[in-house]
XYZ file of N, CA and C in Angstrom:
759
model
N 111.260 61.812 127.276
C 112.567 61.767 125.940
C 112.005 63.131 125.026
N 110.716 63.385 125.096
C 110.222 64.516 123.809
C 109.841 64.095 122.936
N 109.860 64.952 121.703
C 109.879 64.649 120.333
C 110.764 65.244 120.067
N 110.887 63.965 118.820
C 112.075 64.350 117.502
C 111.702 65.429 116.768
N 113.065 66.079 115.928
C 112.926 67.062 114.998
C 111.815 66.408 113.550
N 111.806 65.184 113.423
C 110.770 64.915 112.386
C 109.340 64.756 113.168
N 109.155 64.977 114.106
C 108.039 64.698 115.062
C 107.389 66.249 114.804
N 108.319 66.923 115.335
C 107.756 68.326 115.447
C 107.121 68.896 114.022
N 108.358 68.586 113.031
C 108.336 69.123 111.843
C 106.755 68.302 111.013
N 106.249 67.324 111.586
C 105.456 66.706 111.298
C 103.761 67.295 111.991
N 104.303 67.673 112.924
C 103.183 68.271 113.814
C 102.354 69.885 113.351
N 103.913 70.642 112.856
C 103.834 71.816 112.810
C 103.695 72.182 110.991
N 104.002 71.422 110.503
C 103.698 71.213 109.046
C 105.107 72.172 108.333
N 106.532 72.175 109.352
C 107.469 72.762 108.746
C 108.241 71.748 108.189
N 109.454 72.677 107.585
C 110.379 71.468 107.228
C 111.434 71.214 108.647
N 111.982 70.236 108.435
C 113.362 70.128 109.480
C 114.195 71.034 109.180
N 114.737 71.390 107.971
C 115.582 72.075 107.760
C 115.210 73.927 108.164
N 113.865 73.964 108.284
C 113.325 75.419 109.335
C 113.531 75.101 110.575
N 113.544 74.228 111.095
C 114.115 73.585 112.889
C 115.349 73.840 112.641
N 116.311 73.350 112.135
C 117.575 73.591 112.214
C 118.031 74.838 112.150
N 117.243 76.037 111.236
C 118.111 76.957 111.006
C 117.090 77.906 112.404
N 115.860 77.678 113.037
C 115.682 77.735 114.183
C 116.778 77.870 115.377
N 117.353 76.720 115.125
C 118.044 76.071 116.276
C 119.673 76.818 116.121
N 119.883 77.047 114.865
C 121.174 77.278 114.921
C 121.229 79.071 115.199
N 120.075 79.603 114.524
C 120.041 81.012 115.256
C 119.620 81.832 116.721
N 119.480 80.648 117.312
C 119.241 80.783 118.782
C 117.683 81.023 119.141
N 116.793 80.844 117.671
C 115.169 81.210 118.177
C 114.273 80.162 118.832
N 114.757 78.936 118.668
C 113.812 77.642 119.250
C 115.010 76.723 119.276
N 115.652 76.625 120.284
C 116.989 75.921 120.849
C 116.274 74.402 121.478
N 116.272 73.004 121.031
C 115.427 72.244 121.699
C 116.052 71.812 123.037
N 114.955 71.289 123.953
C 115.830 71.532 125.797
C 116.407 70.266 125.639
N 116.229 68.998 124.671
C 117.238 68.110 125.011
C 117.853 67.367 123.832
N 118.374 66.106 124.075
C 119.184 65.727 123.267
C 118.964 63.921 123.826
N 119.209 63.551 122.308
C 119.109 61.772 122.699
C 120.440 61.285 122.968
N 120.482 60.046 123.538
C 121.832 59.660 123.882
C 122.737 59.463 122.969
N 121.972 59.523 121.344
C 122.635 59.694 119.967
C 123.004 61.133 119.877
N 122.883 62.154 120.788
C 122.934 63.587 120.267
C 122.015 64.016 119.347
N 120.616 63.336 118.865
C 119.619 64.125 118.575
C 118.662 65.126 119.202
N 118.313 66.111 118.205
C 117.490 66.825 118.923
C 115.893 66.380 119.992
N 115.558 66.999 120.704
C 114.535 66.561 121.450
C 113.593 67.779 121.803
N 112.356 68.015 121.536
C 111.447 68.994 121.686
C 110.720 69.008 123.215
N 110.757 69.724 123.877
C 109.617 69.469 124.926
C 108.477 70.294 124.525
N 107.131 70.009 125.659
C 105.838 70.561 125.548
C 106.547 71.954 125.401
N 106.564 72.703 126.122
C 107.276 74.002 126.159
C 108.182 74.516 124.962
N 108.684 73.776 124.286
C 109.303 74.221 123.150
C 108.281 74.430 122.251
N 107.323 73.470 121.967
C 106.293 73.440 121.336
C 105.392 75.007 121.249
N 105.201 75.072 122.444
C 104.569 76.271 122.829
C 105.147 77.424 122.083
N 106.816 77.526 122.215
C 107.247 78.650 121.543
C 107.190 78.407 120.153
N 107.537 77.670 119.632
C 107.456 77.204 118.000
C 105.971 77.491 117.592
N 104.535 77.523 118.531
C 103.390 77.826 117.997
C 103.530 79.552 117.893
N 104.216 80.114 119.172
C 104.474 81.490 119.074
C 104.870 82.162 118.014
N 106.436 81.471 117.795
C 106.990 81.636 116.713
C 106.078 81.877 115.023
N 105.446 80.846 114.932
C 104.333 80.312 113.773
C 103.734 81.483 113.506
N 102.771 81.674 114.795
C 101.959 82.756 114.717
C 102.613 84.206 114.383
N 103.893 84.640 114.828
C 104.180 86.076 114.574
C 104.748 85.700 112.933
N 105.289 84.716 112.610
C 105.857 84.656 111.271
C 104.450 84.823 110.237
N 103.633 84.276 110.614
C 102.097 83.784 109.822
C 101.732 85.681 109.560
N 101.986 86.477 110.404
C 101.421 87.877 110.801
C 102.452 88.912 109.927
N 103.878 87.877 109.234
C 104.643 88.884 108.533
C 105.951 89.236 109.574
N 106.145 89.340 110.749
C 107.507 89.350 111.262
C 108.421 88.767 110.927
N 109.372 89.718 110.940
C 110.900 89.088 110.719
C 111.472 88.344 111.813
N 112.157 87.291 111.444
C 112.778 86.362 112.825
C 113.290 86.929 113.673
N 114.146 88.329 113.389
C 114.640 88.840 114.480
C 113.547 89.865 115.465
N 112.501 90.023 114.590
C 111.668 90.502 115.552
C 110.901 89.215 116.658
N 110.690 88.502 115.753
C 109.993 87.614 117.083
C 110.862 87.121 118.170
N 112.142 86.995 117.735
C 113.023 86.548 119.042
C 112.909 87.821 119.939
N 112.603 89.085 119.739
C 112.706 90.255 120.523
C 111.379 90.351 121.001
N 110.389 89.786 120.819
C 109.126 89.623 120.868
C 109.356 88.414 122.105
N 109.475 87.276 122.018
C 109.405 86.388 122.791
C 110.439 86.093 123.932
N 111.472 86.916 123.802
C 112.570 87.026 124.384
C 112.329 88.110 125.419
N 111.269 88.820 125.347
C 111.317 90.212 126.399
C 110.643 89.484 127.658
N 111.580 89.910 128.775
C 111.396 89.379 129.903
C 110.195 89.649 130.702
N 109.477 91.147 129.868
C 108.139 91.368 130.820
C 106.743 91.370 129.883
N 107.080 89.776 129.366
C 105.904 89.113 128.478
C 105.607 88.020 129.276
N 104.658 87.491 129.470
C 104.438 86.093 129.500
C 103.434 85.693 128.409
N 103.390 84.203 128.374
C 102.645 83.575 127.374
C 101.210 84.102 127.248
N 100.505 84.496 128.160
C 98.949 84.805 127.832
C 99.417 86.315 127.267
N 100.182 86.995 127.678
C 100.298 88.570 126.859
C 100.627 88.167 125.590
N 101.718 87.116 125.255
C 102.117 86.979 123.602
C 100.699 86.616 122.872
N 99.697 85.679 123.555
C 98.817 85.440 123.177
C 97.842 86.130 122.684
N 97.108 87.128 123.901
C 96.461 88.397 123.746
C 96.953 89.245 122.740
N 98.124 89.426 122.415
C 98.793 90.536 121.263
C 98.793 89.440 119.947
N 98.312 88.199 119.678
C 98.509 87.671 118.507
C 97.087 87.933 118.169
N 96.086 87.370 119.474
C 94.787 87.559 119.346
C 94.363 89.218 118.547
N 94.785 90.311 118.976
C 94.533 91.123 118.436
C 94.782 91.643 117.115
N 95.960 91.216 117.192
C 96.487 91.244 115.611
C 95.787 90.421 114.766
N 95.440 89.460 114.806
C 94.796 88.405 113.868
C 93.343 88.590 114.045
N 92.665 89.065 115.123
C 90.988 89.721 115.235
C 91.097 90.891 114.038
N 92.081 91.684 113.497
C 91.829 92.875 112.693
C 92.134 92.461 111.341
N 92.657 91.032 111.109
C 92.475 90.601 109.584
C 91.320 90.086 109.303
N 90.739 90.158 108.285
C 89.126 89.821 107.825
C 89.551 88.097 107.621
N 88.409 87.630 106.692
C 88.106 86.294 106.954
C 88.866 85.290 106.686
N 89.759 85.886 106.020
C 90.803 84.637 105.370
C 91.505 83.938 106.547
N 91.587 85.173 107.959
C 92.519 84.660 108.915
C 91.787 84.500 110.102
N 90.152 84.294 110.356
C 89.814 84.337 110.879
C 89.985 82.692 111.926
N 90.205 81.993 110.887
C 90.306 80.397 111.309
C 91.717 80.854 112.282
N 92.887 81.293 112.313
C 93.771 81.626 112.839
C 93.468 81.989 114.132
N 92.926 83.232 114.353
C 92.225 84.108 115.516
C 91.276 82.894 116.407
N 90.937 82.317 115.985
C 90.037 81.026 116.593
C 90.998 80.212 117.473
N 92.195 80.330 116.745
C 93.213 78.950 117.258
C 93.304 79.545 118.321
N 93.865 81.102 118.476
C 94.635 81.479 119.372
C 93.809 81.848 120.602
N 92.151 81.950 120.510
C 91.670 81.871 121.557
C 91.305 80.717 122.151
N 91.780 79.448 121.438
C 91.835 78.015 121.718
C 92.590 78.341 122.839
N 93.907 78.569 122.464
C 95.265 78.138 123.722
C 95.225 78.921 124.442
N 94.694 80.093 124.263
C 94.382 80.877 125.681
C 93.233 80.161 126.271
N 92.347 79.741 126.015
C 91.048 79.030 127.095
C 91.949 77.976 127.941
N 92.879 76.873 126.987
C 93.311 75.948 127.002
C 94.431 76.580 128.435
N 95.531 77.575 128.283
C 96.388 78.007 129.090
C 95.915 78.191 130.396
N 94.738 79.211 130.266
C 94.271 79.587 131.738
C 93.493 78.333 132.309
N 92.759 77.292 131.891
C 92.110 76.424 132.017
C 92.990 75.160 132.504
N 94.097 75.200 132.450
C 95.139 74.392 132.646
C 95.366 73.118 132.017
N 94.233 73.128 130.482
C 94.284 72.227 129.555
C 95.566 72.045 128.490
N 96.073 70.978 128.247
C 97.481 70.351 127.707
C 96.556 70.209 126.184
N 97.508 70.873 125.262
C 96.824 70.451 123.831
C 97.720 69.688 123.363
N 96.967 68.831 122.204
C 97.958 68.191 121.772
C 98.909 68.744 120.878
N 100.108 68.263 120.380
C 100.843 68.660 119.199
C 100.005 68.917 117.819
N 99.353 68.151 117.634
C 98.601 68.395 116.259
C 97.803 69.400 116.668
N 97.220 69.855 118.173
C 95.679 70.759 117.977
C 96.870 72.104 117.998
N 98.281 71.851 118.489
C 98.559 73.235 118.303
C 99.086 73.687 116.856
N 99.166 72.960 116.346
C 99.683 73.694 114.829
C 98.566 72.966 113.996
N 96.928 72.663 114.160
C 96.357 72.044 112.788
C 96.002 73.607 111.693
N 95.953 74.733 112.710
C 95.675 75.985 112.378
C 96.741 76.226 110.790
N 97.946 75.795 110.901
C 98.591 76.242 109.703
C 98.543 75.174 108.648
N 97.753 74.356 108.865
C 97.525 73.307 107.322
C 98.976 72.956 107.178
N 99.354 73.136 105.967
C 100.472 72.809 105.224
C 101.361 73.542 104.469
N 101.112 74.702 105.170
C 101.991 76.031 104.834
C 103.370 76.105 106.014
N 104.159 76.163 105.281
C 105.644 76.455 105.754
C 105.732 77.970 105.942
N 105.393 78.873 106.833
C 105.938 80.215 106.900
C 107.238 80.577 106.378
N 108.274 79.769 106.755
C 109.370 80.272 105.785
C 109.253 80.170 104.238
N 108.657 79.827 104.143
C 108.623 79.095 102.473
C 108.647 80.612 101.731
N 108.062 81.783 101.890
C 107.704 82.913 101.341
C 109.080 83.717 101.484
N 109.372 83.926 102.747
C 110.617 84.512 102.892
C 111.812 84.221 102.183
N 111.876 82.745 101.854
C 113.103 82.303 101.332
C 112.906 82.209 99.760
N 111.584 82.457 99.251
C 111.551 82.561 97.873
C 111.748 84.113 97.647
N 111.233 85.119 98.534
C 111.346 86.422 98.457
C 112.753 86.743 97.903
N 113.773 85.890 98.908
C 115.078 86.296 98.667
C 115.712 85.777 97.345
N 115.334 84.677 97.062
C 115.692 83.779 95.325
C 115.268 84.958 94.502
N 113.896 85.351 94.739
C 113.934 86.125 93.567
C 114.288 87.763 93.456
N 114.302 88.418 94.725
C 115.027 89.620 94.364
C 116.295 89.655 95.567
N 116.808 88.818 95.914
C 117.772 88.683 97.010
C 119.197 89.728 96.471
N 119.188 89.941 94.988
C 120.280 90.259 94.472
C 120.210 92.044 93.937
N 119.011 92.433 94.275
C 118.436 93.698 94.030
C 118.935 94.817 95.014
N 119.175 95.813 94.543
C 118.856 96.818 95.285
C 117.990 97.261 96.279
N 116.654 97.002 95.904
C 115.817 97.204 96.714
C 115.216 96.147 97.852
N 115.746 95.108 97.360
C 115.582 93.757 98.650
C 116.699 94.221 99.648
N 117.637 94.750 99.242
C 119.009 95.023 100.067
C 118.130 96.094 101.146
N 117.654 96.876 100.205
C 117.588 98.308 101.199
C 116.195 97.934 101.835
N 115.520 97.180 101.249
C 114.220 96.448 102.422
C 114.756 95.701 103.752
N 115.770 94.844 103.549
C 116.487 94.583 104.538
C 117.561 95.271 105.585
N 117.875 96.712 105.094
C 118.559 97.386 105.927
C 117.765 97.978 106.902
N 116.624 98.514 106.319
C 115.533 99.340 107.300
C 114.608 98.548 108.161
N 114.678 97.109 107.704
C 114.094 96.337 108.578
C 114.548 95.717 109.506
N 116.105 95.462 109.434
C 117.141 95.466 110.390
C 116.811 97.063 111.583
N 116.374 97.575 111.146
C 116.551 98.896 112.244
C 115.139 99.056 113.078
N 114.078 98.639 112.746
C 113.084 98.902 113.142
C 112.761 98.101 114.394
N 111.892 99.100 115.610
C 111.843 98.145 117.032
C 110.235 97.816 116.594
N 110.184 97.354 118.044
C 108.761 96.356 117.988
C 107.685 97.285 117.957
N 107.646 98.722 118.453
C 106.663 99.752 118.104
C 106.384 100.241 116.455
N 107.684 100.272 115.810
C 107.859 100.642 114.452
C 106.858 99.454 113.754
N 107.081 97.885 113.781
C 106.351 97.123 113.131
C 104.962 96.853 113.976
N 104.646 97.493 114.793
C 103.130 97.336 115.063
C 102.536 98.846 114.445
N 103.088 99.935 114.369
C 102.431 101.101 113.578
C 102.492 100.358 112.347
N 103.445 99.939 111.379
C 103.336 99.413 109.915
C 101.983 98.564 109.983
N 101.757 97.805 110.721
C 100.600 96.367 110.875
C 99.293 97.519 110.563
N 99.717 98.330 111.943
C 98.126 99.000 111.933
C 98.191 99.860 110.370
N 99.142 100.642 110.283
C 98.756 101.159 108.892
C 98.108 100.420 107.526
N 98.563 99.163 107.417
C 98.116 98.101 106.486
C 96.936 97.830 106.883
N 96.330 97.361 108.159
C 95.364 97.237 108.573
C 94.180 98.161 107.985
N 94.449 99.569 108.301
C 94.007 100.859 108.103
C 93.570 100.796 106.494
N 94.906 101.215 105.927
C 94.622 101.028 104.325
C 93.488 100.294 103.705
N 93.523 98.556 104.265
C 92.873 97.566 103.660
C 91.514 97.667 104.023
N 91.331 98.592 104.669
C 89.740 98.589 105.304
C 89.092 99.786 104.507
N 89.605 100.904 104.514
C 89.384 102.106 103.992
C 89.302 101.542 102.218
N 90.347 100.854 101.805
C 90.484 100.415 100.341
C 88.984 99.504 100.156
N 88.591 98.507 101.539
C 87.553 97.596 100.968
C 86.076 98.426 100.962
N 85.841 99.570 101.823
C 84.808 100.465 101.994
C 84.958 101.209 100.530
N 85.613 101.934 100.084
C 85.904 102.334 98.756
C 85.236 101.897 97.699
N 85.709 100.036 97.863
C 85.368 99.330 96.595
C 83.860 99.227 96.619
N 83.368 98.973 98.146
C 81.910 98.782 98.352
C 80.961 99.776 98.156
N 81.490 101.604 98.086
C 80.742 102.163 97.408
C 80.892 102.368 95.837
N 81.453 101.839 95.437
C 81.665 101.608 93.778
C 82.364 102.654 93.178
N 83.151 103.030 94.015
C 84.586 103.891 93.141
C 84.941 102.925 92.409
N 85.108 103.799 91.283
C 85.780 102.758 89.927
C 87.484 103.263 90.175
N 87.961 102.315 89.619
C 89.762 102.116 89.498
C 90.439 103.381 89.186
N 89.799 104.185 88.319
C 90.075 105.331 87.654
C 89.590 106.789 88.337
N 88.967 106.561 89.550
C 88.111 107.489 90.461
C 89.524 108.191 91.085
N 89.474 109.338 91.330
C 90.077 110.187 92.652
C 90.381 109.894 93.376
N 89.302 109.155 94.134
C 89.911 108.663 95.395
C 90.616 107.555 95.506
N 90.424 106.347 94.253
C 90.817 104.929 94.181
C 92.447 105.405 93.450
N 92.628 106.594 93.262
C 94.140 106.698 92.803
C 94.879 107.427 93.971
N 93.984 108.125 94.640
C 94.689 108.398 96.075
C 94.945 107.421 96.870
N 94.140 106.222 96.895
C 94.423 105.245 97.848
C 95.806 104.541 97.103
N 95.907 104.382 95.819
C 97.007 103.565 95.194
C 98.214 104.518 95.511
N 98.134 105.946 95.400
C 99.510 106.532 96.005
C 99.860 106.485 97.345
N 98.678 106.242 98.034
C 99.072 106.171 99.301
C 99.818 104.459 99.743
N 99.419 103.731 99.241
C 100.252 102.433 98.701
C 101.439 102.597 98.672
N 101.476 103.165 97.339
C 103.320 103.440 97.026
C 103.852 104.089 98.119
N 103.318 105.267 98.461
C 104.168 105.794 99.482
C 104.442 105.175 100.651
N 103.426 104.429 101.116
C 103.937 103.338 102.322
C 105.003 102.010 101.591
N 105.285 102.031 100.750
C 106.372 100.977 100.186
C 107.589 102.196 100.458
N 107.186 103.260 100.054
C 108.693 104.011 99.774
C 109.209 104.309 101.009
N 108.319 104.741 102.182
C 108.666 104.914 103.356
C 109.062 103.823 104.115
N 108.543 102.761 104.018
C 108.741 101.322 104.788
C 110.093 100.539 104.283
N 110.099 100.602 103.013
C 110.693 99.366 102.409
C 111.929 100.170 101.436
N 111.950 100.703 100.627
C 112.495 100.948 99.784
C 112.192 102.161 98.512
N 112.690 102.365 98.229
C 112.261 103.960 97.192
C 111.324 103.032 95.909
N 110.201 103.450 95.629
C 108.996 102.795 94.938
C 108.465 104.091 94.002
N 109.446 104.369 92.611
C 108.890 104.967 91.464
C 107.734 104.457 90.890
N 107.086 105.044 90.056
C 105.640 105.135 89.788
C 105.833 103.580 88.569
N 106.700 103.919 87.968
C 107.167 102.171 87.135
C 107.602 101.045 87.925
N 107.953 101.340 88.822
C 108.170 99.903 90.196
C 107.088 99.781 90.445
N 105.711 100.315 91.017
C 104.634 100.475 91.210
C 103.609 99.854 90.344
N 103.817 100.070 89.201
C 102.738 99.448 88.378
C 103.182 98.298 87.816
N 104.722 97.761 88.215
C 105.423 96.213 87.975
C 104.613 95.463 89.281
N 104.625 96.071 90.488
C 104.380 95.909 91.561
C 102.163 95.562 91.428
N 102.145 96.189 90.837
C 100.648 96.004 90.425
C 100.204 94.940 89.677
N 100.764 94.935 88.736
C 100.741 93.549 87.887
C 101.064 92.231 88.620
N 102.030 92.316 89.336
C 102.442 91.170 90.117
C 101.424 90.686 91.219
N 100.745 91.498 91.661
C 99.736 91.320 92.804
C 98.293 90.520 92.178
N 98.238 90.858 90.795
C 97.205 89.848 90.404
C 97.487 88.989 89.428
N 98.903 88.412 89.184
C 99.778 87.302 88.371
C 100.362 86.816 89.659
N 100.808 86.881 90.606
C 101.170 85.972 91.554
C 99.678 85.632 92.612
N 99.369 84.425 92.821
C 98.571 83.726 93.194
C 98.378 84.286 94.701
N 99.397 84.331 95.295
C 99.751 84.338 96.586
C 99.189 85.980 97.076
N 99.957 86.661 95.941
C 99.971 88.429 96.394
C 98.240 88.605 96.226
N 97.889 87.786 95.028
C 96.187 88.064 94.693
C 95.079 87.488 96.114
N 96.002 86.652 96.644
C 94.985 85.876 97.569
C 94.914 86.741 98.931
N 96.245 87.681 99.126
C 96.747 88.437 100.066
C 95.327 89.805 100.010
N 95.625 90.489 98.719
C 94.694 91.693 98.692
C 93.117 91.340 98.245
N 92.640 89.750 97.878
C 91.475 89.248 97.789
C 90.889 89.348 98.869
N 91.678 88.933 100.349
C 91.058 88.579 101.808
C 90.810 89.757 102.299
N 91.169 91.030 101.418
C 90.688 92.301 102.161
C 89.193 92.397 101.841
N 88.681 91.993 100.364
C 87.685 92.272 99.755
C 87.986 91.627 98.402
N 86.781 90.353 98.145
C 87.219 90.031 96.597
C 87.262 90.858 95.081
N 88.074 90.527 94.517
C 88.406 91.637 93.521
C 89.318 92.755 93.768
N 89.701 92.653 94.873
C 90.814 93.750 95.449
C 91.943 94.172 94.554
N 92.781 93.124 94.315
C 93.905 93.000 93.985
C 93.643 93.698 92.519
N 92.882 93.379 91.523
C 92.572 93.633 90.139
C 92.351 95.344 90.084
N 91.718 95.648 91.014
C 91.157 96.994 91.238
C 92.238 97.618 91.313
N 93.072 97.269 92.668
C 94.539 97.888 93.061
C 95.258 98.434 91.576
N 95.439 97.522 90.966
C 96.016 97.216 89.820
C 95.926 98.214 89.054
N 94.608 98.382 88.642
C 94.053 99.591 87.841
C 94.350 100.574 88.307
N 94.087 101.014 89.646
C 94.162 102.315 90.372
C 95.481 102.295 90.380
N 96.488 101.775 90.559
C 97.940 102.033 90.356
C 98.085 102.773 89.033
N 97.860 101.617 88.037
C 97.984 101.989 86.610
C 97.384 103.585 86.034
N 96.567 103.944 86.726
C 95.479 104.790 86.808
C 96.392 106.376 87.143
N 96.641 106.303 88.503
C 97.590 107.220 89.197
C 99.048 107.008 88.532
N 99.498 106.283 88.575
C 100.986 106.565 87.898
C 100.690 107.484 86.444
N 99.424 107.009 85.359
C 99.592 107.819 84.855
C 99.159 109.159 84.718
N 98.399 109.342 86.127
C 98.038 111.230 86.171
C 99.449 111.606 86.993
N 100.023 111.262 87.139
C 101.028 111.623 88.547
C 102.254 111.741 86.918
N 102.557 111.088 86.290
C 103.416 111.282 85.115
C 102.744 111.788 84.335
N 102.042 112.280 83.845
C 101.480 113.197 82.840
C 101.427 114.467 83.265
């Protein structure tokens, strides 16, 4: 009979609403229905949900996830290898997820069936859809949000890969800059802040210096943004905020 929507929500630590949404947009359609018409998920459905959540954790939008998973030239192992490469580029904060991908690869190669709990334990109590929904609540009515959505809708798989590579490269170089003792008001730090602003400007929306300053403050005040930047190197969020402020003063002055 498979697993009920409530059971799958419990396994994966997502909401029933999220699973219903995935079904409605065709991203994860349950393989069966009960006699009463209720959704029933097979083990293959759980495998696909695991892939979806890995990609969502990496920041891929739902339409891009669908394109990746429905690529006829890809197989499950290829998805796991791609995710392992992406996750391995992330530093300490996401190493647990990289280990989970390795475990899934080994299990599939050896023919071992993971339990539903094992497939999703890496995500803890976090629903990847939560932040996407919050972003829409906070900025959904702004032109910046609309512009970022328009641009994202045009990006190809290679575009998203290039963007991820740019973020990873920038993070590594900024962490090395801090390691060398560069102050936030130093030329190299301000140049890195300018590169950060231009990345937003190119990929998402026009980011003027005043907006960049506001973003810098948010990177420190919002715990999730702070955790993201500090995962690259402890203290990076505040260092970047100060570098953004110094760079804006330099450019506008």
